[in-house]
Amino acid sequence: MTFTVTHDPANSAACLTHTGPVDADEIKASRLELKDVANAQTVRGALINITDATIAAEPVEIIENVQGLVDDLHPGTKLGFVGRLEDQEIVSMIVATVAHSTGRRVGQFHALEKALCWIRLDWEAAAACDCLPITE
């Protein structure tokens, strides 16, 4: 499995980075580790970076795991996805499905720094910095 989970105290974020091929087993293992770091550090948000990954899991498997992650995070914790432009259609579906079904703040981004800014700041400050998600 090729993923790392880190705590970014400057942005109050738990960050998951996938590289290479990512299957359903890796998605589940990584979401559990991301949840553990996010909840232990009481972060404002969790970030999933798939810019250097190729997702091999089925969309329903991805949605189930993202839903499980959101359900396991402390209330109010944001969840951001950063992906390549060509992956945004799939990311949009995941974000829209999970945000609608959970009522949680889930957003998608093309740029890592914008995602971290959105996690770190409240809505008004993120809007002033042009750090709002593509989809909220």
PDB file of C-alpha atoms in Angstrom:
ATOM      1  CA  MET A   1       0.000   0.000   0.000  1.00  0.00           C
ATOM      2  CA  THR A   2       1.318   3.379  -0.973  1.00  0.00           C
ATOM      3  CA  PHE A   3      -0.229   6.040   1.192  1.00  0.00           C
ATOM      4  CA  THR A   4       0.882   8.326   3.974  1.00  0.00           C
ATOM      5  CA  VAL A   5      -1.125  10.033   6.685  1.00  0.00           C
ATOM      6  CA  THR A   6       0.311  13.055   8.454  1.00  0.00           C
ATOM      7  CA  HIS A   7      -0.805  15.734  10.874  1.00  0.00           C
ATOM      8  CA  ASP A   8      -0.386  19.310   9.612  1.00  0.00           C
ATOM      9  CA  PRO A   9      -0.738  21.473  12.726  1.00  0.00           C
ATOM     10  CA  ALA A  10      -0.230  24.753  10.823  1.00  0.00           C
ATOM     11  CA  ASN A  11      -3.430  24.057   8.862  1.00  0.00           C
ATOM     12  CA  SER A  12      -5.212  22.043  11.576  1.00  0.00           C
ATOM     13  CA  ALA A  13      -5.484  19.150   9.138  1.00  0.00           C
ATOM     14  CA  ALA A  14      -4.949  15.425   8.930  1.00  0.00           C
ATOM     15  CA  CYS A  15      -3.605  14.715   5.447  1.00  0.00           C
ATOM     16  CA  LEU A  16      -3.817  11.479   3.473  1.00  0.00           C
ATOM     17  CA  THR A  17      -1.736  11.206   0.296  1.00  0.00           C
ATOM     18  CA  HIS A  18      -2.161   8.300  -2.101  1.00  0.00           C
ATOM     19  CA  THR A  19       0.377   7.474  -4.816  1.00  0.00           C
ATOM     20  CA  GLY A  20       0.200   4.927  -7.602  1.00  0.00           C
ATOM     21  CA  PRO A  21      -2.643   2.430  -7.986  1.00  0.00           C
ATOM     22  CA  VAL A  22      -5.244   2.513  -5.202  1.00  0.00           C
ATOM     23  CA  ASP A  23      -7.665  -0.376  -4.673  1.00  0.00           C
ATOM     24  CA  ALA A  24     -10.603  -0.768  -2.288  1.00  0.00           C
ATOM     25  CA  ASP A  25      -8.450  -2.406   0.416  1.00  0.00           C
ATOM     26  CA  GLU A  26      -6.053   0.552   0.418  1.00  0.00           C
ATOM     27  CA  ILE A  27      -8.948   3.013   0.549  1.00  0.00           C
ATOM     28  CA  LYS A  28     -10.337   1.277   3.638  1.00  0.00           C
ATOM     29  CA  ALA A  29      -6.953   1.022   5.388  1.00  0.00           C
ATOM     30  CA  SER A  30      -6.105   4.641   4.639  1.00  0.00           C
ATOM     31  CA  ARG A  31      -9.471   6.004   5.779  1.00  0.00           C
ATOM     32  CA  LEU A  32      -9.102   4.234   9.126  1.00  0.00           C
ATOM     33  CA  GLU A  33      -5.640   5.709   9.628  1.00  0.00           C
ATOM     34  CA  LEU A  34      -6.828   9.171   8.516  1.00  0.00           C
ATOM     35  CA  LYS A  35      -9.737   8.986  10.968  1.00  0.00           C
ATOM     36  CA  ASP A  36      -7.396   8.004  13.811  1.00  0.00           C
ATOM     37  CA  VAL A  37      -5.022  10.926  13.163  1.00  0.00           C
ATOM     38  CA  ALA A  38      -7.841  13.444  12.595  1.00  0.00           C
ATOM     39  CA  ASN A  39      -9.707  12.520  15.759  1.00  0.00           C
ATOM     40  CA  ALA A  40      -6.607  12.170  17.958  1.00  0.00           C
ATOM     41  CA  GLN A  41      -5.405  15.642  16.938  1.00  0.00           C
ATOM     42  CA  THR A  42      -8.903  17.218  16.911  1.00  0.00           C
ATOM     43  CA  VAL A  43      -8.254  18.867  13.550  1.00  0.00           C
ATOM     44  CA  ARG A  44     -10.554  21.257  11.667  1.00  0.00           C
ATOM     45  CA  GLY A  45     -10.405  19.052   8.585  1.00  0.00           C
ATOM     46  CA  ALA A  46      -9.159  15.968   6.833  1.00  0.00           C
ATOM     47  CA  LEU A  47      -7.608  16.081   3.386  1.00  0.00           C
ATOM     48  CA  ILE A  48      -7.360  13.312   0.783  1.00  0.00           C
ATOM     49  CA  ASN A  49      -4.812  14.012  -1.940  1.00  0.00           C
ATOM     50  CA  ILE A  50      -5.124  11.758  -5.009  1.00  0.00           C
ATOM     51  CA  THR A  51      -3.190  13.894  -7.491  1.00  0.00           C
ATOM     52  CA  ASP A  52      -0.494  11.211  -7.876  1.00  0.00           C
ATOM     53  CA  ALA A  53      -2.822   8.211  -7.648  1.00  0.00           C
ATOM     54  CA  THR A  54      -4.809   6.032  -9.982  1.00  0.00           C
ATOM     55  CA  ILE A  55      -8.008   4.849  -8.346  1.00  0.00           C
ATOM     56  CA  ALA A  56      -8.788   1.216  -9.205  1.00  0.00           C
ATOM     57  CA  ALA A  57     -11.724   0.797  -6.834  1.00  0.00           C
ATOM     58  CA  GLU A  58     -15.343   0.884  -7.969  1.00  0.00           C
ATOM     59  CA  PRO A  59     -17.223   4.136  -7.302  1.00  0.00           C
ATOM     60  CA  VAL A  60     -19.591   2.439  -4.844  1.00  0.00           C
ATOM     61  CA  GLU A  61     -16.593   1.160  -2.819  1.00  0.00           C
ATOM     62  CA  ILE A  62     -15.126   4.654  -2.750  1.00  0.00           C
ATOM     63  CA  ILE A  63     -18.404   6.233  -1.676  1.00  0.00           C
ATOM     64  CA  GLU A  64     -18.925   3.649   1.087  1.00  0.00           C
ATOM     65  CA  ASN A  65     -15.468   4.315   2.491  1.00  0.00           C
ATOM     66  CA  VAL A  66     -15.755   8.089   2.267  1.00  0.00           C
ATOM     67  CA  GLN A  67     -19.166   7.872   3.940  1.00  0.00           C
ATOM     68  CA  GLY A  68     -17.597   5.726   6.673  1.00  0.00           C
ATOM     69  CA  LEU A  69     -14.800   8.249   7.136  1.00  0.00           C
ATOM     70  CA  VAL A  70     -17.177  11.189   7.417  1.00  0.00           C
ATOM     71  CA  ASP A  71     -19.341   9.267   9.888  1.00  0.00           C
ATOM     72  CA  ASP A  72     -16.275   8.501  12.032  1.00  0.00           C
ATOM     73  CA  LEU A  73     -14.815  12.019  12.102  1.00  0.00           C
ATOM     74  CA  HIS A  74     -15.675  14.394  14.926  1.00  0.00           C
ATOM     75  CA  PRO A  75     -18.768  16.511  14.179  1.00  0.00           C
ATOM     76  CA  GLY A  76     -17.959  19.625  12.152  1.00  0.00           C
ATOM     77  CA  THR A  77     -14.745  18.242  10.669  1.00  0.00           C
ATOM     78  CA  LYS A  78     -14.364  19.264   7.027  1.00  0.00           C
ATOM     79  CA  LEU A  79     -13.257  16.796   4.350  1.00  0.00           C
ATOM     80  CA  GLY A  80     -11.412  17.996   1.260  1.00  0.00           C
ATOM     81  CA  PHE A  81     -10.337  16.105  -1.863  1.00  0.00           C
ATOM     82  CA  VAL A  82      -7.509  17.236  -4.121  1.00  0.00           C
ATOM     83  CA  GLY A  83      -7.317  15.576  -7.513  1.00  0.00           C
ATOM     84  CA  ARG A  84      -6.210  16.076 -11.090  1.00  0.00           C
ATOM     85  CA  LEU A  85      -8.579  17.744 -13.509  1.00  0.00           C
ATOM     86  CA  GLU A  86      -9.209  14.473 -15.347  1.00  0.00           C
ATOM     87  CA  ASP A  87     -10.329  12.830 -12.082  1.00  0.00           C
ATOM     88  CA  GLN A  88     -12.749  15.569 -11.081  1.00  0.00           C
ATOM     89  CA  GLU A  89     -15.857  13.954 -12.565  1.00  0.00           C
ATOM     90  CA  ILE A  90     -15.463  10.955 -10.255  1.00  0.00           C
ATOM     91  CA  VAL A  91     -14.459  13.165  -7.338  1.00  0.00           C
ATOM     92  CA  SER A  92     -17.508  15.371  -7.973  1.00  0.00           C
ATOM     93  CA  MET A  93     -19.808  12.368  -7.790  1.00  0.00           C
ATOM     94  CA  ILE A  94     -18.226  11.204  -4.535  1.00  0.00           C
ATOM     95  CA  VAL A  95     -18.276  14.658  -2.965  1.00  0.00           C
ATOM     96  CA  ALA A  96     -21.866  15.363  -4.002  1.00  0.00           C
ATOM     97  CA  THR A  97     -23.113  11.970  -2.819  1.00  0.00           C
ATOM     98  CA  VAL A  98     -21.394  12.087   0.565  1.00  0.00           C
ATOM     99  CA  ALA A  99     -22.146  15.748   1.235  1.00  0.00           C
ATOM    100  CA  HIS A 100     -25.818  15.267   0.367  1.00  0.00           C
ATOM    101  CA  SER A 101     -26.258  12.078   2.387  1.00  0.00           C
ATOM    102  CA  THR A 102     -24.404  13.308   5.482  1.00  0.00           C
ATOM    103  CA  GLY A 103     -24.958  17.053   5.475  1.00  0.00           C
ATOM    104  CA  ARG A 104     -21.240  17.487   6.193  1.00  0.00           C
ATOM    105  CA  ARG A 105     -18.828  19.976   4.626  1.00  0.00           C
ATOM    106  CA  VAL A 106     -17.089  18.086   1.847  1.00  0.00           C
ATOM    107  CA  GLY A 107     -15.264  19.891  -0.952  1.00  0.00           C
ATOM    108  CA  GLN A 108     -13.141  19.234  -3.993  1.00  0.00           C
ATOM    109  CA  PHE A 109     -10.094  21.149  -5.149  1.00  0.00           C
ATOM    110  CA  HIS A 110      -7.485  21.201  -7.898  1.00  0.00           C
ATOM    111  CA  ALA A 111      -4.829  22.787  -5.681  1.00  0.00           C
ATOM    112  CA  LEU A 112      -3.507  21.450  -2.386  1.00  0.00           C
ATOM    113  CA  GLU A 113      -2.914  24.906  -0.903  1.00  0.00           C
ATOM    114  CA  LYS A 114      -6.510  25.992  -1.572  1.00  0.00           C
ATOM    115  CA  ALA A 115      -7.807  22.862   0.140  1.00  0.00           C
ATOM    116  CA  LEU A 116      -5.633  23.471   3.189  1.00  0.00           C
ATOM    117  CA  CYS A 117      -6.707  27.133   3.267  1.00  0.00           C
ATOM    118  CA  TRP A 118     -10.387  26.060   3.200  1.00  0.00           C
ATOM    119  CA  ILE A 119      -9.791  23.644   6.072  1.00  0.00           C
ATOM    120  CA  ARG A 120      -7.866  26.193   8.136  1.00  0.00           C
ATOM    121  CA  LEU A 121     -10.219  29.160   7.723  1.00  0.00           C
ATOM    122  CA  ASP A 122     -13.885  29.860   8.345  1.00  0.00           C
ATOM    123  CA  TRP A 123     -16.177  30.321   5.315  1.00  0.00           C
ATOM    124  CA  GLU A 124     -15.861  34.102   5.027  1.00  0.00           C
ATOM    125  CA  ALA A 125     -12.077  34.125   5.335  1.00  0.00           C
ATOM    126  CA  ALA A 126     -11.747  31.245   2.848  1.00  0.00           C
ATOM    127  CA  ALA A 127     -14.001  33.116   0.406  1.00  0.00           C
ATOM    128  CA  ALA A 128     -11.873  36.265   0.787  1.00  0.00           C
ATOM    129  CA  CYS A 129      -8.768  34.197  -0.050  1.00  0.00           C
ATOM    130  CA  ASP A 130     -10.500  32.493  -3.007  1.00  0.00           C
ATOM    131  CA  CYS A 131     -10.107  29.138  -1.250  1.00  0.00           C
ATOM    132  CA  LEU A 132     -13.635  27.792  -1.570  1.00  0.00           C
ATOM    133  CA  PRO A 133     -14.165  24.297  -2.951  1.00  0.00           C
ATOM    134  CA  ILE A 134     -15.236  23.603  -6.511  1.00  0.00           C
ATOM    135  CA  THR A 135     -18.272  21.871  -4.988  1.00  0.00           C
ATOM    136  CA  GLU A 136     -19.520  22.350  -1.464  1.00  0.00           C
TER     137      GLU A 136
END
